[in-house]
Amino acid sequence: FEGGGNNAVVYRASYEDGLIQGAYHQVIIKELFPYSSQGWVYRTEDGCLKCAPGHEEFFEQHRQSFWMGNKANLELLKKAPDQIAGNINSYEAYGTCYSVLSLHGGRTLEQTLKDRQWGSSLRDISTCLMQILDSLEQFHKNGILHLDISPDNILILPQRILLIDYNSVWPVHRTGKEKLYYSVKLGYTSPEVRLLEEAEVGPASDLYALCAVFYQMVTGE
């Protein structure tokens, strides 16, 4: 178990290579498991996920968000593999959905800030910000909003920085028929997302969150 959020639970896993006995591939597995304080979604004794009667629409909204995130991940991976987290495959099983993701290593910005393993100069911080902007640019120029930018979703690698966790993505241009998932993180989420003003949500919403991250990096608050 690696962690979890409003939409999914994440595990670290391994599987044996098909040719080399005793050699294992290390991966991340993301399980669609919407969080509800009322217990609307729960796991049965046989490991399946069940949704309480009357709350199927709640689960379906999260399923659509999970599907949309995977689709966006694959589209972006094809166009900019050096800027996007790797998605190996996805499956339906046990009443829910799973994604198998590449294990990139590195540390999240949240971990780095918590351990104070970060350069203190404004130049270091600005360099990091520029790399995050490069990653975000791939989303926006391909018509996708990330909408969950925060230190825990920024992965720092030796040569690059990735935005991870695509389960909150929205299309920039919407028809009004999409079942969109709102992810709200205090201090990072833009006002128009918090107030559910869907027509106002756009690229500036991601930039608001990124400015909040930059503020935290500079001030520690």
Tab-separated table of C-alpha atoms in Angstrom:
chain	number	residue	atom	x	y	z
A	1	PHE	CA	0.000	0.000	0.000
A	2	GLU	CA	1.436	3.359	-1.101
A	3	GLY	CA	-1.420	5.742	-0.366
A	4	GLY	CA	-4.870	6.872	-1.415
A	5	GLY	CA	-7.097	9.831	-2.155
A	6	ASN	CA	-10.687	10.718	-2.983
A	7	ASN	CA	-10.733	8.640	-6.143
A	8	ALA	CA	-8.232	5.782	-5.910
A	9	VAL	CA	-5.926	3.617	-3.813
A	10	VAL	CA	-2.326	3.081	-4.930
A	11	TYR	CA	-0.171	-0.017	-4.404
A	12	ARG	CA	3.398	-0.937	-5.253
A	13	ALA	CA	3.595	-4.365	-6.877
A	14	SER	CA	5.824	-6.700	-8.871
A	15	TYR	CA	5.399	-9.482	-11.384
A	16	GLU	CA	7.824	-12.051	-12.788
A	17	ASP	CA	9.324	-11.563	-16.222
A	18	GLY	CA	7.911	-13.848	-18.924
A	19	LEU	CA	11.348	-15.077	-20.026
A	20	ILE	CA	13.765	-14.640	-17.132
A	21	GLN	CA	12.809	-16.737	-14.132
A	22	GLY	CA	13.400	-14.955	-10.831
A	23	ALA	CA	13.525	-11.493	-12.438
A	24	TYR	CA	10.708	-9.136	-11.465
A	25	HIS	CA	9.200	-5.946	-12.864
A	26	GLN	CA	8.344	-3.257	-10.297
A	27	VAL	CA	5.133	-1.297	-10.972
A	28	ILE	CA	2.496	0.903	-9.391
A	29	ILE	CA	-1.139	-0.275	-9.427
A	30	LYS	CA	-3.935	2.256	-9.046
A	31	GLU	CA	-7.332	0.911	-7.972
A	32	LEU	CA	-10.523	2.893	-8.516
A	33	PHE	CA	-11.933	3.120	-4.990
A	34	PRO	CA	-13.984	6.311	-4.465
A	35	TYR	CA	-13.851	7.543	-0.894
A	36	SER	CA	-17.113	8.213	0.891
A	37	SER	CA	-17.303	9.123	4.576
A	38	GLN	CA	-20.737	7.456	4.581
A	39	GLY	CA	-19.271	4.166	3.328
A	40	TRP	CA	-21.148	4.149	0.007
A	41	VAL	CA	-18.333	2.132	-1.610
A	42	TYR	CA	-16.896	-0.812	0.310
A	43	ARG	CA	-14.914	-4.024	-0.184
A	44	THR	CA	-16.559	-7.394	0.331
A	45	GLU	CA	-14.894	-10.455	1.860
A	46	ASP	CA	-13.988	-11.810	-1.591
A	47	GLY	CA	-12.144	-8.585	-2.490
A	48	CYS	CA	-14.782	-7.083	-4.776
A	49	LEU	CA	-15.932	-3.481	-4.598
A	50	LYS	CA	-19.612	-2.845	-4.026
A	51	CYS	CA	-21.680	0.319	-4.084
A	52	ALA	CA	-24.539	0.836	-1.648
A	53	PRO	CA	-27.982	0.898	-3.333
A	54	GLY	CA	-29.008	4.371	-4.434
A	55	HIS	CA	-25.444	5.638	-4.846
A	56	GLU	CA	-24.566	4.087	-8.186
A	57	GLU	CA	-24.331	7.520	-9.823
A	58	PHE	CA	-21.631	8.510	-7.308
A	59	PHE	CA	-19.536	5.485	-8.278
A	60	GLU	CA	-20.195	5.971	-11.995
A	61	GLN	CA	-18.970	9.579	-11.843
A	62	HIS	CA	-15.689	8.376	-10.361
A	63	ARG	CA	-15.464	5.567	-12.922
A	64	GLN	CA	-15.872	8.081	-15.750
A	65	SER	CA	-13.172	10.261	-14.171
A	66	PHE	CA	-10.831	7.257	-13.885
A	67	TRP	CA	-11.478	6.346	-17.535
A	68	MET	CA	-10.990	9.938	-18.698
A	69	GLY	CA	-7.714	10.185	-16.760
A	70	ASN	CA	-6.355	7.012	-18.350
A	71	LYS	CA	-7.386	8.150	-21.831
A	72	ALA	CA	-5.695	11.520	-21.326
A	73	ASN	CA	-2.589	9.808	-19.938
A	74	LEU	CA	-2.246	7.589	-23.030
A	75	GLU	CA	-2.846	10.451	-25.459
A	76	LEU	CA	-0.240	12.622	-23.767
A	77	LEU	CA	2.207	9.721	-23.426
A	78	LYS	CA	2.100	9.222	-27.176
A	79	LYS	CA	2.823	12.901	-27.869
A	80	ALA	CA	5.300	13.746	-25.096
A	81	PRO	CA	6.702	10.582	-23.453
A	82	ASP	CA	9.493	12.522	-21.715
A	83	GLN	CA	6.975	14.731	-19.883
A	84	ILE	CA	4.283	12.208	-18.928
A	85	ALA	CA	4.033	9.394	-16.373
A	86	GLY	CA	3.932	5.932	-17.975
A	87	ASN	CA	0.653	4.005	-18.203
A	88	ILE	CA	1.287	0.332	-19.066
A	89	ASN	CA	-2.268	-1.028	-19.148
A	90	SER	CA	-5.719	-0.926	-17.538
A	91	TYR	CA	-8.167	-3.647	-16.529
A	92	GLU	CA	-11.633	-4.228	-15.120
A	93	ALA	CA	-11.797	-6.714	-12.244
A	94	TYR	CA	-13.430	-7.237	-8.842
A	95	GLY	CA	-16.187	-4.756	-9.638
A	96	THR	CA	-13.807	-1.870	-10.286
A	97	CYS	CA	-10.928	-0.675	-12.523
A	98	TYR	CA	-7.154	-0.936	-12.222
A	99	SER	CA	-4.280	0.844	-13.956
A	100	VAL	CA	-0.732	-0.505	-14.083
A	101	LEU	CA	1.787	2.356	-14.120
A	102	SER	CA	5.532	2.574	-14.565
A	103	LEU	CA	7.563	2.954	-11.393
A	104	HIS	CA	9.679	6.035	-12.093
A	105	GLY	CA	11.351	6.350	-8.709
A	106	GLY	CA	12.090	9.863	-7.512
A	107	ARG	CA	10.264	11.739	-4.774
A	108	THR	CA	7.183	13.885	-4.712
A	109	LEU	CA	7.593	17.591	-4.077
A	110	GLU	CA	5.543	17.072	-0.908
A	111	GLN	CA	8.127	14.606	0.444
A	112	THR	CA	10.986	16.864	-0.611
A	113	LEU	CA	9.526	19.916	1.120
A	114	LYS	CA	8.686	17.914	4.235
A	115	ASP	CA	12.266	16.615	4.518
A	116	ARG	CA	13.649	20.031	3.585
A	117	GLN	CA	15.730	18.425	0.849
A	118	TRP	CA	15.462	21.399	-1.440
A	119	GLY	CA	17.694	24.220	-2.599
A	120	SER	CA	17.100	27.421	-0.705
A	121	SER	CA	17.790	29.822	-3.550
A	122	LEU	CA	15.113	31.473	-5.633
A	123	ARG	CA	17.003	30.241	-8.720
A	124	ASP	CA	16.518	26.578	-7.662
A	125	ILE	CA	12.837	27.144	-6.974
A	126	SER	CA	12.312	28.999	-10.266
A	127	THR	CA	14.064	26.224	-12.205
A	128	CYS	CA	11.675	23.694	-10.648
A	129	LEU	CA	8.700	25.905	-11.505
A	130	MET	CA	9.805	26.157	-15.145
A	131	GLN	CA	10.032	22.364	-15.381
A	132	ILE	CA	6.539	21.969	-13.939
A	133	LEU	CA	5.277	24.538	-16.461
A	134	ASP	CA	6.886	22.499	-19.267
A	135	SER	CA	4.972	19.443	-18.087
A	136	LEU	CA	1.716	21.395	-17.703
A	137	GLU	CA	2.125	22.842	-21.204
A	138	GLN	CA	1.706	19.335	-22.650
A	139	PHE	CA	-1.729	19.138	-21.017
A	140	HIS	CA	-2.987	22.542	-22.119
A	141	LYS	CA	-1.772	22.437	-25.701
A	142	ASN	CA	-3.509	19.072	-26.100
A	143	GLY	CA	-6.825	20.363	-24.732
A	144	ILE	CA	-6.586	18.864	-21.232
A	145	LEU	CA	-6.764	20.467	-17.776
A	146	HIS	CA	-4.969	18.695	-14.898
A	147	LEU	CA	-6.988	20.318	-12.067
A	148	ASP	CA	-5.172	18.539	-9.226
A	149	ILE	CA	-1.819	20.324	-9.061
A	150	SER	CA	-0.333	20.136	-5.567
A	151	PRO	CA	3.014	19.013	-4.085
A	152	ASP	CA	1.862	15.393	-3.709
A	153	ASN	CA	1.162	15.203	-7.464
A	154	ILE	CA	4.514	16.617	-8.594
A	155	LEU	CA	7.196	13.933	-9.034
A	156	ILE	CA	10.835	15.058	-8.995
A	157	LEU	CA	13.259	12.890	-10.985
A	158	PRO	CA	16.983	13.488	-11.593
A	159	GLN	CA	16.495	14.948	-15.087
A	160	ARG	CA	12.847	15.985	-15.193
A	161	ILE	CA	9.702	16.757	-13.218
A	162	LEU	CA	6.364	15.057	-13.920
A	163	LEU	CA	2.778	15.896	-13.082
A	164	ILE	CA	1.124	12.686	-11.906
A	165	ASP	CA	-2.399	11.520	-10.982
A	166	TYR	CA	-4.725	12.242	-13.918
A	167	ASN	CA	-8.006	11.237	-12.272
A	168	SER	CA	-9.243	14.841	-12.087
A	169	VAL	CA	-8.563	15.867	-15.690
A	170	TRP	CA	-11.155	17.816	-17.670
A	171	PRO	CA	-11.258	18.670	-21.372
A	172	VAL	CA	-10.627	22.364	-22.021
A	173	HIS	CA	-13.562	22.447	-24.438
A	174	ARG	CA	-16.647	20.784	-22.969
A	175	THR	CA	-20.075	19.890	-24.330
A	176	GLY	CA	-21.879	20.081	-20.992
A	177	LYS	CA	-22.750	16.378	-21.115
A	178	GLU	CA	-19.586	15.117	-19.406
A	179	LYS	CA	-19.758	13.664	-15.894
A	180	LEU	CA	-16.903	15.682	-14.437
A	181	TYR	CA	-15.189	14.972	-11.134
A	182	TYR	CA	-14.285	17.859	-8.832
A	183	SER	CA	-11.109	17.445	-6.796
A	184	VAL	CA	-10.761	20.117	-4.099
A	185	LYS	CA	-7.579	20.627	-2.070
A	186	LEU	CA	-7.578	23.451	0.427
A	187	GLY	CA	-4.986	26.060	-0.480
A	188	TYR	CA	-4.417	24.838	-4.045
A	189	THR	CA	-7.788	24.540	-5.770
A	190	SER	CA	-8.886	27.666	-7.625
A	191	PRO	CA	-12.031	29.559	-6.506
A	192	GLU	CA	-14.020	28.696	-9.646
A	193	VAL	CA	-13.498	24.958	-9.025
A	194	ARG	CA	-14.343	25.247	-5.310
A	195	LEU	CA	-17.516	27.190	-6.161
A	196	LEU	CA	-18.450	24.700	-8.926
A	197	GLU	CA	-18.540	27.479	-11.548
A	198	GLU	CA	-17.918	25.027	-14.370
A	199	ALA	CA	-18.073	27.605	-17.178
A	200	GLU	CA	-15.172	29.521	-15.579
A	201	VAL	CA	-12.845	26.505	-15.239
A	202	GLY	CA	-9.947	26.661	-17.697
A	203	PRO	CA	-6.132	26.780	-18.020
A	204	ALA	CA	-5.984	29.624	-15.484
A	205	SER	CA	-7.366	27.208	-12.885
A	206	ASP	CA	-4.219	25.076	-13.223
A	207	LEU	CA	-2.009	28.166	-13.109
A	208	TYR	CA	-3.703	29.267	-9.871
A	209	ALA	CA	-2.779	25.932	-8.250
A	210	LEU	CA	0.767	26.152	-9.572
A	211	CYS	CA	1.128	29.668	-8.122
A	212	ALA	CA	0.024	28.257	-4.760
A	213	VAL	CA	2.745	25.585	-5.041
A	214	PHE	CA	5.318	28.267	-5.929
A	215	TYR	CA	4.245	30.313	-2.893
A	216	GLN	CA	4.677	27.278	-0.650
A	217	MET	CA	8.134	26.575	-2.058
A	218	VAL	CA	9.237	30.177	-1.473
A	219	THR	CA	7.701	30.736	1.974
A	220	GLY	CA	7.317	27.232	3.408
A	221	GLU	CA	3.675	28.017	4.205
